[in-house]
Amino acid sequence: MGLFDDDFYSTKISRRHLRRSPKQEGWRAPKHRKKGLSTWQVSLISSLLSAIFVVLLFVIFTGLNSARNPVDLINTVSADPFNRISVAADKVSPSVVSILNHNEFSRSNPDDAALGSGVIFKQDDGKAYIITNSHVISGADDLEVVSSDGVSREAEIVGQDSINDIAVLSIDGKGINSVIELGDSDSLRAGETVIAVGNPLGLGGTLTSGIISYTSRLIPISLNQDGVYDWEQKVIQTDAAINEGNSGGALVDLKGRLIGINTMKISDTGVEGLGFAIPVNDVMKTVNGIMQYGKVVRPYLGVYTLDLDNPYAPIDAEQRKQLKLPQNITSGVIVLEAHGPAQLAGLQLNDVIVQLDKEPIASTRELRKYLYDEKKVGDTLEITFYRDGKLQTSNCKLTDKPSEAEIEAGLGDR
């Protein structure tokens, strides 16, 4: 029941007052009964009570009855949605450095130095350690690191891996007070806001933001820049602006955690917003190997190869005749040089590898991925190949992959 006798208010007299039971036949109201509240008075009181009740609820749920400053409440409600980007940037920026790769020309003119970025990820025993891209320090004679406070330090190379394009540097840790927090690149979602921090065009400490466009993209790359794709790099795709000099810098989430190392962008007419970063989980696998061994331990076959169907250097009819291949063999890997394990297994010039452990191999990229993804140092590998038109097999025991310096000295690259 409500405030009145009827469940729903009516200006008419309720019919229940018009009915009388047999026991009420002789009843009469006293002549001088006290007059009750009129309808409009009851309505007014109800409205006032309702208003008071609403105000009390507002006070309870908003906390205005506390000692909190009302201005603070307004600021909280109308907080800048981009404030999280600023907070994350403040957290990350001190751990991002600029890298100058000096050459013979830049010693007299620093503007000629190759530019890049790096991220301080560890401090230990008076040293600070930096992650960057391998291509940033390629051919380095003299590496200079400039921290966010403008202090310049000489850097030494701890190790590098051209396959995953990751390198680790060390600098004097004095005055270094910030180390970046590592995130989890496997938990990323498309559309998540990210921040890129680095040294584009020599403008150190530059911040750009965007979203994750794709969480796990496979990009074919040419490791020796000969135009032939011989590896696939797993990357995070983002539309955050990445320019020359950003390579090796940090891609972070809104909590200021490192989720990737910026590595490249697609630069072409009509192309915009295609930047890539190496996922931090993959980065740290490489970094841990470098920190422990000075390099990444990978199985080594020891062949320098050319794809049979290489579009940039196709073999002509005369060359194919020399290989004596069956007409139905249109893909495979031609051995140009054999070193180490491959040489011990008997491989030689113009052998055409078509299978590894009975798995079809059509290109150098497939050969490399099978070795690195499926095998480890000490494993035995069965190689199926054509020599002078005859199909043969040979077993090879895989060894540790030589260092970059050893490879550059001519020991092969796979």
Coordinates of N, CA and C in Angstrom, one line a residue, residues 182-325:
L182 N 59.9 -5.1 -18.4 CA 59.6 -5.9 -19.6 C 58.1 -6.3 -19.5
G183 N 57.5 -6.3 -20.7 CA 56.1 -6.7 -20.8 C 56.0 -8.1 -21.3
D184 N 54.8 -8.5 -21.8 CA 54.5 -9.8 -22.4 C 53.9 -9.6 -23.8
S185 N 54.7 -9.8 -24.8 CA 54.2 -9.6 -26.2 C 53.2 -10.7 -26.6
D186 N 53.2 -11.8 -25.9 CA 52.2 -12.9 -26.3 C 50.8 -12.5 -25.9
S187 N 50.6 -11.5 -25.0 CA 49.3 -11.2 -24.5 C 48.7 -10.0 -25.2
L188 N 49.4 -9.5 -26.2 CA 48.9 -8.3 -26.9 C 47.6 -8.5 -27.7
R189 N 46.9 -7.4 -27.9 CA 45.6 -7.5 -28.6 C 45.6 -6.4 -29.7
A190 N 45.1 -6.7 -30.9 CA 44.9 -5.7 -31.9 C 44.1 -4.6 -31.4
G191 N 44.5 -3.3 -31.7 CA 43.8 -2.2 -31.3 C 44.3 -1.6 -30.0
E192 N 45.2 -2.3 -29.3 CA 45.8 -1.8 -28.1 C 46.7 -0.6 -28.3
T193 N 46.6 0.5 -27.5 CA 47.4 1.7 -27.7 C 48.8 1.4 -27.3
V194 N 49.8 1.9 -28.1 CA 51.2 1.7 -27.9 C 51.9 3.0 -28.1
I195 N 53.1 3.0 -27.6 CA 54.0 4.2 -27.7 C 55.3 3.8 -28.2
A196 N 55.9 4.6 -29.2 CA 57.2 4.3 -29.7 C 58.1 5.5 -29.2
V197 N 59.2 5.1 -28.6 CA 60.2 6.1 -28.1 C 61.5 5.9 -28.7
G198 N 62.2 6.9 -29.3 CA 63.5 6.7 -29.9 C 64.1 8.0 -30.3
N199 N 65.0 7.8 -31.3 CA 65.9 8.9 -31.8 C 65.7 9.1 -33.3
P200 N 64.5 9.4 -33.8 CA 64.3 9.5 -35.2 C 65.0 10.8 -35.8
L201 N 65.8 10.6 -36.9 CA 66.5 11.7 -37.5 C 67.4 12.5 -36.5
G202 N 67.8 11.9 -35.5 CA 68.7 12.5 -34.5 C 67.9 13.3 -33.5
L203 N 66.6 13.3 -33.5 CA 65.8 14.0 -32.5 C 65.5 13.1 -31.3
G204 N 66.5 13.0 -30.4 CA 66.4 12.1 -29.3 C 65.2 12.3 -28.4
G205 N 64.7 11.3 -27.8 CA 63.6 11.4 -26.9 C 62.2 11.6 -27.5
T206 N 62.1 11.4 -28.8 CA 60.9 11.6 -29.5 C 59.9 10.5 -29.2
L207 N 58.6 11.0 -29.0 CA 57.5 10.1 -28.6 C 56.4 10.1 -29.7
T208 N 56.0 8.9 -30.1 CA 54.8 8.8 -31.0 C 53.9 7.8 -30.5
S209 N 52.7 7.8 -30.8 CA 51.7 6.8 -30.3 C 50.8 6.3 -31.4
G210 N 50.2 5.2 -31.2 CA 49.3 4.6 -32.2 C 48.7 3.3 -31.6
I211 N 48.3 2.4 -32.5 CA 47.7 1.2 -32.0 C 48.5 0.0 -32.6
I212 N 48.2 -1.2 -32.0 CA 48.7 -2.4 -32.6 C 47.8 -2.8 -33.7
S213 N 48.4 -2.8 -34.9 CA 47.6 -3.1 -36.1 C 47.5 -4.6 -36.3
Y214 N 48.5 -5.4 -35.9 CA 48.5 -6.8 -36.1 C 49.5 -7.3 -35.0
T215 N 49.2 -8.4 -34.3 CA 50.0 -8.8 -33.2 C 51.2 -9.7 -33.6
S216 N 51.1 -10.4 -34.7 CA 52.1 -11.4 -35.0 C 52.2 -11.6 -36.5
R217 N 52.9 -10.7 -37.2 CA 53.0 -10.7 -38.6 C 54.4 -11.3 -39.0
L218 N 54.4 -12.1 -40.1 CA 55.6 -12.7 -40.6 C 56.0 -11.9 -41.9
I219 N 57.2 -11.3 -41.8 CA 57.7 -10.5 -42.9 C 58.9 -11.1 -43.5
P220 N 58.9 -11.5 -44.8 CA 60.1 -12.0 -45.4 C 61.2 -11.0 -45.6
I221 N 62.4 -11.3 -45.3 CA 63.5 -10.4 -45.4 C 64.7 -11.1 -46.0
S222 N 65.6 -10.2 -46.6 CA 66.8 -10.7 -47.2 C 68.0 -10.3 -46.2
L223 N 68.6 -11.3 -45.6 CA 69.6 -11.1 -44.6 C 70.8 -10.4 -45.2
N224 N 71.2 -10.8 -46.4 CA 72.4 -10.3 -47.0 C 72.1 -9.2 -48.0
Q225 N 70.9 -8.7 -48.0 CA 70.5 -7.6 -48.9 C 70.7 -7.9 -50.4
D226 N 70.6 -9.2 -50.8 CA 70.8 -9.5 -52.2 C 69.4 -9.6 -53.0
G227 N 68.3 -9.2 -52.3 CA 67.0 -9.2 -52.9 C 66.3 -10.6 -52.8
V228 N 67.0 -11.6 -52.3 CA 66.4 -12.9 -52.1 C 65.9 -13.1 -50.7
Y229 N 64.7 -13.4 -50.5 CA 64.1 -13.5 -49.1 C 64.6 -14.9 -48.5
D230 N 65.5 -14.8 -47.6 CA 66.1 -16.0 -47.0 C 65.7 -16.2 -45.5
W231 N 64.8 -15.4 -45.0 CA 64.4 -15.5 -43.6 C 63.0 -14.9 -43.4
E232 N 62.3 -15.3 -42.4 CA 61.0 -14.7 -42.1 C 61.1 -14.1 -40.6
Q233 N 60.8 -12.8 -40.5 CA 60.9 -12.2 -39.2 C 59.5 -12.0 -38.6
K234 N 59.3 -12.5 -37.4 CA 58.0 -12.3 -36.7 C 58.0 -11.0 -36.1
V235 N 57.0 -10.1 -36.4 CA 57.0 -8.8 -35.9 C 55.6 -8.4 -35.4
I236 N 55.6 -7.3 -34.6 CA 54.3 -6.6 -34.2 C 54.1 -5.5 -35.2
Q237 N 53.0 -5.4 -35.8 CA 52.7 -4.3 -36.7 C 52.0 -3.2 -36.0
T238 N 52.4 -1.9 -36.2 CA 51.8 -0.8 -35.5 C 51.8 0.4 -36.5
D239 N 50.8 1.3 -36.2 CA 50.8 2.6 -37.0 C 51.4 3.7 -36.3
A240 N 52.0 3.5 -35.1 CA 52.8 4.5 -34.5 C 54.0 4.9 -35.4
A241 N 54.2 6.2 -35.6 CA 55.2 6.7 -36.5 C 56.6 6.2 -36.1
I242 N 57.3 5.5 -37.1 CA 58.6 5.0 -36.9 C 59.4 5.5 -38.1
N243 N 60.5 6.2 -37.8 CA 61.3 6.8 -38.9 C 62.8 6.4 -38.7
E244 N 63.6 6.8 -39.6 CA 65.1 6.5 -39.6 C 65.6 7.0 -38.2
G245 N 66.3 6.1 -37.5 CA 66.8 6.5 -36.2 C 66.0 5.9 -35.1
N246 N 64.7 5.5 -35.4 CA 63.9 4.8 -34.4 C 64.3 3.4 -34.1
S247 N 65.0 2.8 -35.1 CA 65.4 1.4 -35.0 C 66.2 1.1 -33.7
G248 N 65.8 0.1 -33.0 CA 66.4 -0.3 -31.7 C 65.7 0.4 -30.5
G249 N 64.8 1.3 -30.8 CA 64.0 1.9 -29.7 C 62.9 1.1 -29.1
A250 N 62.2 1.7 -28.2 CA 61.2 0.9 -27.4 C 59.8 1.1 -28.0
L251 N 59.1 0.0 -28.1 CA 57.6 0.0 -28.3 C 57.0 -0.4 -26.9
V252 N 56.2 0.4 -26.3 CA 55.7 0.1 -24.9 C 54.2 0.2 -24.9
D253 N 53.6 -0.4 -23.9 CA 52.2 -0.3 -23.6 C 51.9 0.8 -22.7
L254 N 50.7 1.0 -22.3 CA 50.3 2.2 -21.5 C 50.7 2.0 -20.1
K255 N 51.3 0.9 -19.7 CA 51.8 0.7 -18.4 C 53.3 1.0 -18.4
G256 N 53.8 1.4 -19.5 CA 55.3 1.7 -19.6 C 56.1 0.4 -19.7
R257 N 55.6 -0.7 -20.1 CA 56.3 -2.0 -20.2 C 56.7 -2.2 -21.6
L258 N 58.0 -2.7 -21.8 CA 58.5 -2.9 -23.1 C 57.8 -4.1 -23.8
I259 N 57.3 -3.9 -24.9 CA 56.6 -5.1 -25.6 C 57.3 -5.4 -27.0
G260 N 58.2 -4.5 -27.4 CA 58.8 -4.7 -28.7 C 60.0 -3.8 -28.9
I261 N 60.9 -4.2 -29.8 CA 62.0 -3.3 -30.2 C 61.7 -2.9 -31.7
N262 N 61.6 -1.6 -31.9 CA 61.3 -1.1 -33.2 C 62.4 -1.4 -34.2
T263 N 62.0 -1.9 -35.4 CA 63.0 -2.4 -36.3 C 62.9 -1.9 -37.7
M264 N 61.7 -1.6 -38.2 CA 61.6 -1.1 -39.6 C 60.3 -0.5 -39.8
K265 N 60.2 0.1 -41.0 CA 58.9 0.6 -41.5 C 58.9 0.4 -43.0
I266 N 57.7 0.3 -43.6 CA 57.5 0.3 -45.0 C 57.5 1.7 -45.5
S267 N 58.4 2.0 -46.4 CA 58.5 3.4 -46.9 C 58.3 3.3 -48.4
D268 N 57.2 3.7 -48.9 CA 56.9 3.7 -50.3 C 55.8 4.7 -50.6
T269 N 55.6 5.0 -51.9 CA 54.6 6.0 -52.3 C 53.2 5.4 -52.0
G270 N 52.4 6.2 -51.3 CA 51.1 5.8 -50.9 C 51.0 4.9 -49.7
V271 N 52.1 4.6 -49.1 CA 52.1 3.8 -47.9 C 52.3 4.6 -46.6
E272 N 51.5 4.4 -45.6 CA 51.6 5.2 -44.4 C 51.1 4.3 -43.3
G273 N 51.8 4.5 -42.1 CA 51.3 3.8 -40.9 C 51.6 2.3 -40.9
L274 N 52.8 1.9 -41.5 CA 53.2 0.5 -41.5 C 54.5 0.4 -40.8
G275 N 54.6 0.3 -39.5 CA 55.8 0.1 -38.8 C 55.8 -1.2 -38.1
F276 N 57.1 -1.7 -37.8 CA 57.2 -3.1 -37.2 C 58.2 -3.1 -36.1
A277 N 57.9 -3.9 -35.1 CA 58.7 -4.1 -33.9 C 58.9 -5.6 -33.6
I278 N 60.1 -6.0 -33.2 CA 60.3 -7.4 -32.8 C 59.7 -7.6 -31.5
P279 N 58.8 -8.7 -31.3 CA 58.2 -8.9 -30.0 C 59.2 -9.2 -28.9
V280 N 59.0 -8.6 -27.7 CA 59.9 -8.6 -26.6 C 60.2 -10.1 -26.2
N281 N 59.2 -10.9 -26.2 CA 59.5 -12.3 -25.8 C 60.5 -13.0 -26.7
D282 N 60.4 -12.7 -28.0 CA 61.4 -13.2 -29.0 C 62.8 -12.5 -28.8
V283 N 62.7 -11.2 -28.5 CA 63.9 -10.5 -28.3 C 64.7 -11.0 -27.1
M284 N 64.0 -11.3 -26.0 CA 64.7 -11.8 -24.8 C 65.3 -13.2 -24.9
K285 N 64.8 -14.0 -25.8 CA 65.4 -15.3 -26.1 C 66.8 -15.1 -26.7
T286 N 66.8 -14.2 -27.6 CA 68.1 -13.8 -28.3 C 69.0 -13.2 -27.3
V287 N 68.5 -12.2 -26.5 CA 69.3 -11.5 -25.6 C 69.9 -12.4 -24.5
N288 N 69.1 -13.3 -24.0 CA 69.6 -14.3 -23.0 C 70.8 -15.1 -23.5
G289 N 70.7 -15.5 -24.8 CA 71.8 -16.3 -25.4 C 73.0 -15.4 -25.6
I290 N 72.8 -14.2 -26.0 CA 74.0 -13.3 -26.1 C 74.7 -13.0 -24.8
M291 N 73.8 -12.8 -23.7 CA 74.4 -12.5 -22.4 C 75.2 -13.7 -21.9
Q292 N 74.7 -14.9 -22.2 CA 75.3 -16.1 -21.7 C 76.6 -16.6 -22.5
Y293 N 76.4 -16.5 -23.8 CA 77.4 -17.1 -24.7 C 78.1 -16.0 -25.6
G294 N 77.6 -14.8 -25.6 CA 78.2 -13.8 -26.5 C 77.6 -13.9 -27.9
K295 N 76.7 -14.9 -28.1 CA 76.0 -15.1 -29.4 C 74.8 -16.0 -29.2
V296 N 74.0 -16.2 -30.2 CA 72.9 -17.2 -30.1 C 73.4 -18.5 -30.6
V297 N 73.2 -19.6 -29.8 CA 73.6 -20.9 -30.2 C 72.6 -21.5 -31.1
R298 N 73.0 -21.8 -32.3 CA 72.1 -22.4 -33.3 C 72.8 -23.5 -34.0
P299 N 72.1 -24.5 -34.5 CA 72.7 -25.6 -35.3 C 73.3 -25.0 -36.6
Y300 N 74.4 -25.6 -37.0 CA 75.1 -25.1 -38.2 C 75.4 -26.2 -39.2
L301 N 74.9 -26.0 -40.4 CA 75.1 -27.0 -41.5 C 76.4 -26.7 -42.3
G302 N 76.6 -25.4 -42.6 CA 77.8 -25.0 -43.3 C 77.7 -25.0 -44.8
V303 N 76.6 -24.5 -45.4 CA 76.5 -24.4 -46.8 C 76.2 -22.9 -47.2
Y304 N 76.8 -22.5 -48.3 CA 76.4 -21.3 -49.0 C 75.6 -21.7 -50.2
T305 N 74.3 -21.2 -50.4 CA 73.4 -21.7 -51.3 C 72.8 -20.7 -52.3
L306 N 72.2 -21.2 -53.3 CA 71.4 -20.4 -54.2 C 70.1 -21.2 -54.6
D307 N 69.0 -20.5 -54.5 CA 67.7 -21.1 -54.8 C 67.7 -21.5 -56.3
L308 N 67.2 -22.7 -56.6 CA 67.1 -23.2 -57.9 C 66.2 -22.3 -58.8
D309 N 65.1 -21.8 -58.2 CA 64.2 -21.0 -58.9 C 64.3 -19.5 -58.5
N310 N 65.5 -19.1 -58.2 CA 65.8 -17.7 -57.8 C 65.4 -16.7 -58.9
P311 N 64.4 -15.8 -58.6 CA 63.9 -14.9 -59.7 C 64.9 -13.8 -60.0
Y312 N 65.8 -13.5 -59.1 CA 66.8 -12.5 -59.4 C 68.1 -13.0 -60.1
A313 N 68.3 -14.3 -59.9 CA 69.5 -14.9 -60.6 C 69.1 -16.2 -61.1
P314 N 68.2 -16.3 -62.1 CA 67.7 -17.5 -62.6 C 68.8 -18.3 -63.4
I315 N 68.8 -19.6 -63.3 CA 69.8 -20.3 -64.0 C 69.3 -20.5 -65.5
D316 N 70.2 -20.5 -66.4 CA 69.8 -20.6 -67.8 C 69.7 -22.1 -68.2
A317 N 69.4 -22.4 -69.4 CA 69.3 -23.7 -69.9 C 70.6 -24.5 -69.8
E318 N 71.7 -23.7 -70.1 CA 73.0 -24.4 -70.1 C 73.4 -24.8 -68.7
Q319 N 73.1 -23.9 -67.7 CA 73.5 -24.2 -66.3 C 72.6 -25.4 -65.8
R320 N 71.4 -25.4 -66.2 CA 70.5 -26.5 -65.8 C 71.0 -27.8 -66.4
K321 N 71.5 -27.7 -67.6 CA 72.0 -28.9 -68.3 C 73.2 -29.5 -67.5
Q322 N 74.0 -28.6 -67.0 CA 75.2 -29.0 -66.2 C 74.8 -29.7 -64.9
L323 N 73.6 -29.3 -64.3 CA 73.2 -29.9 -63.1 C 72.6 -31.3 -63.3
K324 N 72.2 -31.6 -64.6 CA 71.6 -32.9 -65.0 C 70.4 -33.2 -64.1
L325 N 69.6 -32.3 -63.8 CA 68.4 -32.5 -63.0 C 67.3 -33.1 -63.8

